Amino acid sequence: MKAPKFPQQVISLAIIFAILLGGLIAARILLVPKSFGKYGHYRADAADEVASLDIKYAGYKACLECHDDIYVIKEKSNHRGLSCEVCHGAAAKHIEAPDEFVPDAPRGRGYCPLCHGYNPSRPTGFPQIITLQHNPGKPCMTCHNPHNPLLPHSPEECSACHREIASQKRVSHHSSLPCEKCHTVPARHTTDPRSALPKKPTTREFCGGCHDKNAASPKEIPRIELASHGGRYLCWECHYPHHPEAK
Amino acid sequence: MESMIASAVSALQDFTGYIYPNEYELHWELLIVVYPYLTGLVAGAFILASLERVFNVKELQPVYRLSLLSALAFLFVAPLPLLAHLGHPERSLEMFLTPHTKSAMAMFGFVYAWYLMVVLLLEIWFDYRKSMVIWSREKKGMMGFIYRILTLGATDISESSLRFDDKVGKAITIIGIPSAFLLHGYVGFIFGSIKANPWWSSVLMPIVFLFSAIVSGIALILALYMITTMFRFKEISMPCLNKLAELLIYAMIVDFSLELLDFIQRLYESEESINILSHMISSRLFISLIISQIILGSLVPMISLIWARFGRLPVEMRRIVYFIAALLVQVGIFSTRWNVVIGGQLFSKSLRGLTVYKIELFGFEGLLTTCFFLLLPFAILYVLTKLLPPWIIDEKDIKPAEAQVS
């Protein structure tokens, strides 16, 4: 009888594992791209490949050369932040051959609501409409110039730009309070909002004006002890002013 | 009455409160519920098997091989729901070729491969080697050929060689226990480390997952053992069954207390999420958490198991209670997975609203696929038991042991 140094089992298994390991190493050599890991956990050549793709966009400055009229108007308008090709699509080919390739202009009603349709996650102050209710049937261009979307007249409602706040307030305990009760709004705010911001309440006494025990306000308003209620924190650190809850 | 039903139905279908637009739909659906459920069964069945092997719990001998094979059958299926969910299953291979050590999800491939190759397959191979060598000599034709391949040419079944098998088997089991913990603890880790989700983010998560895995594994083997012996018209080993029931009770008590601890801690901490979470529990998760997980899946089986194990019951009755309890535990653990995976996505990160989840029937992530993945392990197990019959041992070894007890 031989006294095997390595039992038979170990040898068989060693072969199997060697094959598997070899397979993995071979697969890595064959399949992992050469440039993988050069810069990070990705294929470095991918960057070069992307760089070598055809350029599709020209950039808005390229349009100045021939469409300076539109360029100048737009630069001063509220759409100044938008690049031309956001609306007109990639136009690098148009620069090379202006007559052969003419970019599309989105004239339908479906396009502008991509940005301006009401969506609660859009930032406050961003002009939004409910598309189905806003002058239905007519294309946006009949009333708004896309290159200078100056409003025909300033919006009557704050909800035009603060719809999320307005619709929260509408179903809240504060629904009866107009926005102007708490905010003094300069007239310019509705036409050029950022140049003239409204004032916001700053003190606890402001809310106390209606809610304090001794305040001279309608009886049905719930009262608190202004001096002690909520400690020294501002009221809106606990109550959202546009949808106050007492829980 | 009709209007009541109508309003109940519409209430069910509606979102409540405020939800961010990207939260209406759930991204992790039914398949992701199935995945932790299956891996839990794997880990649980394996840990049960290791009790016999490492801690010498002799009563469990009849289910030792059955647990190993079930663990293997379920392990084969465990990653399939993930692959089906991926949409591009072939890309999963990338994580082996270009391992990303900082991503827990990417490292799963290695945890899985380690567990499959180094723990389960090896242990089963060493355990069955002697039988396979014998079968390869006895069986003719195709089967004999298959067994010859399965022995991998290691046909030495001398005394010393078998002793070596036994030693290595034991060593693998010892490595296997932490590996099984890793396999399932990992699943809990993935959920527990999502900081932004108050329902998931908890250090207890891996531990709770582990114990629920042990519970589900033991209950599965208990039920499988009863069914398989019944269909083979053999006598059930009552000591084994009693031991299984006992272990199940202990595991359930630990599991239940852990979850209770987690719950009380959350209540006491009372973070800002507590309102929406309690709202979710009392509305969306009422059936799956309170009724299915806690009452039907934990309390009822726990009490009835204690009653059947330690009360005075006729043997026949006892078996029936064990069996029903084991099935209820499966329902309970599946609900646990459901509550973790689906529950964690039902409430808005704004903590102000709840969405709804509707299961689809057809489709890649639908009910039918799910049922398929839940039944597939049993089909695989059937094939495995035909190939590697796990019952050899009980015929000759158990009868005397049983005679001693009764």
PDB file of C-alpha atoms in Angstrom, chain A residues 1 4 7-10 12-13 16-17 20 24 27-28 31-33 36 41 119-121 164 168 240 243 245, chain B residues 18 21 24 96-101 110 117-118 122 125-126 129 151-156 161-162 164-165 352:
ATOM      1  CA  MET A   1       0.000   0.000   0.000  1.00  0.00           C
ATOM      2  CA  PRO A   4      -0.405   8.981  -0.307  1.00  0.00           C
ATOM      3  CA  PRO A   7      -5.409  12.054  -0.636  1.00  0.00           C
ATOM      4  CA  GLN A   8      -7.051  11.333  -3.955  1.00  0.00           C
ATOM      5  CA  GLN A   9      -9.908  13.719  -3.216  1.00  0.00           C
ATOM      6  CA  VAL A  10      -7.592  16.673  -2.774  1.00  0.00           C
ATOM      7  CA  SER A  12      -9.303  15.812  -7.965  1.00  0.00           C
ATOM      8  CA  LEU A  13     -10.589  18.928  -6.314  1.00  0.00           C
ATOM      9  CA  ILE A  16     -11.249  21.270 -10.687  1.00  0.00           C
ATOM     10  CA  PHE A  17     -10.441  24.449  -8.793  1.00  0.00           C
ATOM     11  CA  LEU A  20     -12.049  27.168 -12.613  1.00  0.00           C
ATOM     12  CA  LEU A  24     -11.486  33.037 -14.520  1.00  0.00           C
ATOM     13  CA  ALA A  27     -11.640  35.170 -19.043  1.00  0.00           C
ATOM     14  CA  ARG A  28     -10.163  38.217 -17.376  1.00  0.00           C
ATOM     15  CA  LEU A  31     -12.596  39.830 -21.816  1.00  0.00           C
ATOM     16  CA  VAL A  32     -11.438  42.690 -19.629  1.00  0.00           C
ATOM     17  CA  PRO A  33     -10.571  45.566 -21.962  1.00  0.00           C
ATOM     18  CA  PHE A  36      -9.755  49.134 -17.891  1.00  0.00           C
ATOM     19  CA  HIS A  41     -13.253  51.690 -12.377  1.00  0.00           C
ATOM     20  CA  ASN A 119     -45.147  69.708 -11.321  1.00  0.00           C
ATOM     21  CA  PRO A 120     -44.835  70.049  -7.557  1.00  0.00           C
ATOM     22  CA  SER A 121     -41.146  69.199  -7.638  1.00  0.00           C
ATOM     23  CA  GLU A 164     -47.390  74.401  -4.976  1.00  0.00           C
ATOM     24  CA  GLN A 168     -51.239  73.758  -0.235  1.00  0.00           C
ATOM     25  CA  TYR A 240     -45.386  75.367   7.999  1.00  0.00           C
ATOM     26  CA  HIS A 243     -50.195  74.643   5.756  1.00  0.00           C
ATOM     27  CA  GLU A 245     -50.844  71.820  11.501  1.00  0.00           C
TER      28      GLU A 245
ATOM     29  CA  TYR B  18     -47.770  64.121  -0.322  1.00  0.00           C
ATOM     30  CA  PRO B  21     -43.084  62.312  -8.274  1.00  0.00           C
ATOM     31  CA  TYR B  24     -45.289  56.798  -7.126  1.00  0.00           C
ATOM     32  CA  PHE B  96     -16.644  38.750 -11.537  1.00  0.00           C
ATOM     33  CA  LEU B  97     -14.408  40.085 -14.264  1.00  0.00           C
ATOM     34  CA  THR B  98     -13.923  43.556 -12.889  1.00  0.00           C
ATOM     35  CA  PRO B  99     -14.649  43.279  -9.184  1.00  0.00           C
ATOM     36  CA  HIS B 100     -15.598  46.497  -7.479  1.00  0.00           C
ATOM     37  CA  THR B 101     -14.561  46.168  -3.884  1.00  0.00           C
ATOM     38  CA  PHE B 110     -18.190  36.528  -4.638  1.00  0.00           C
ATOM     39  CA  MET B 117     -18.403  26.359  -4.542  1.00  0.00           C
ATOM     40  CA  VAL B 118     -16.384  26.241  -1.379  1.00  0.00           C
ATOM     41  CA  LEU B 122     -17.756  20.666  -1.342  1.00  0.00           C
ATOM     42  CA  TRP B 125     -19.422  16.084  -2.274  1.00  0.00           C
ATOM     43  CA  PHE B 126     -17.382  14.938   0.676  1.00  0.00           C
ATOM     44  CA  ARG B 129     -18.394  10.538  -1.913  1.00  0.00           C
ATOM     45  CA  THR B 151     -16.772  11.104  -8.009  1.00  0.00           C
ATOM     46  CA  LEU B 152     -14.239  13.154  -9.989  1.00  0.00           C
ATOM     47  CA  GLY B 153     -12.088  10.063 -10.167  1.00  0.00           C
ATOM     48  CA  ALA B 154     -11.547   9.924  -6.427  1.00  0.00           C
ATOM     49  CA  THR B 155     -12.634   6.329  -5.960  1.00  0.00           C
ATOM     50  CA  ASP B 156     -10.568   5.473  -2.924  1.00  0.00           C
ATOM     51  CA  SER B 161      -9.643   8.008   3.048  1.00  0.00           C
ATOM     52  CA  LEU B 162     -13.133   8.107   4.532  1.00  0.00           C
ATOM     53  CA  PHE B 164     -10.194  12.230   5.741  1.00  0.00           C
ATOM     54  CA  ASP B 165     -13.570  12.927   4.102  1.00  0.00           C
ATOM     55  CA  ARG B 352     -45.825  63.033   4.433  1.00  0.00           C
TER      56      ARG B 352
END
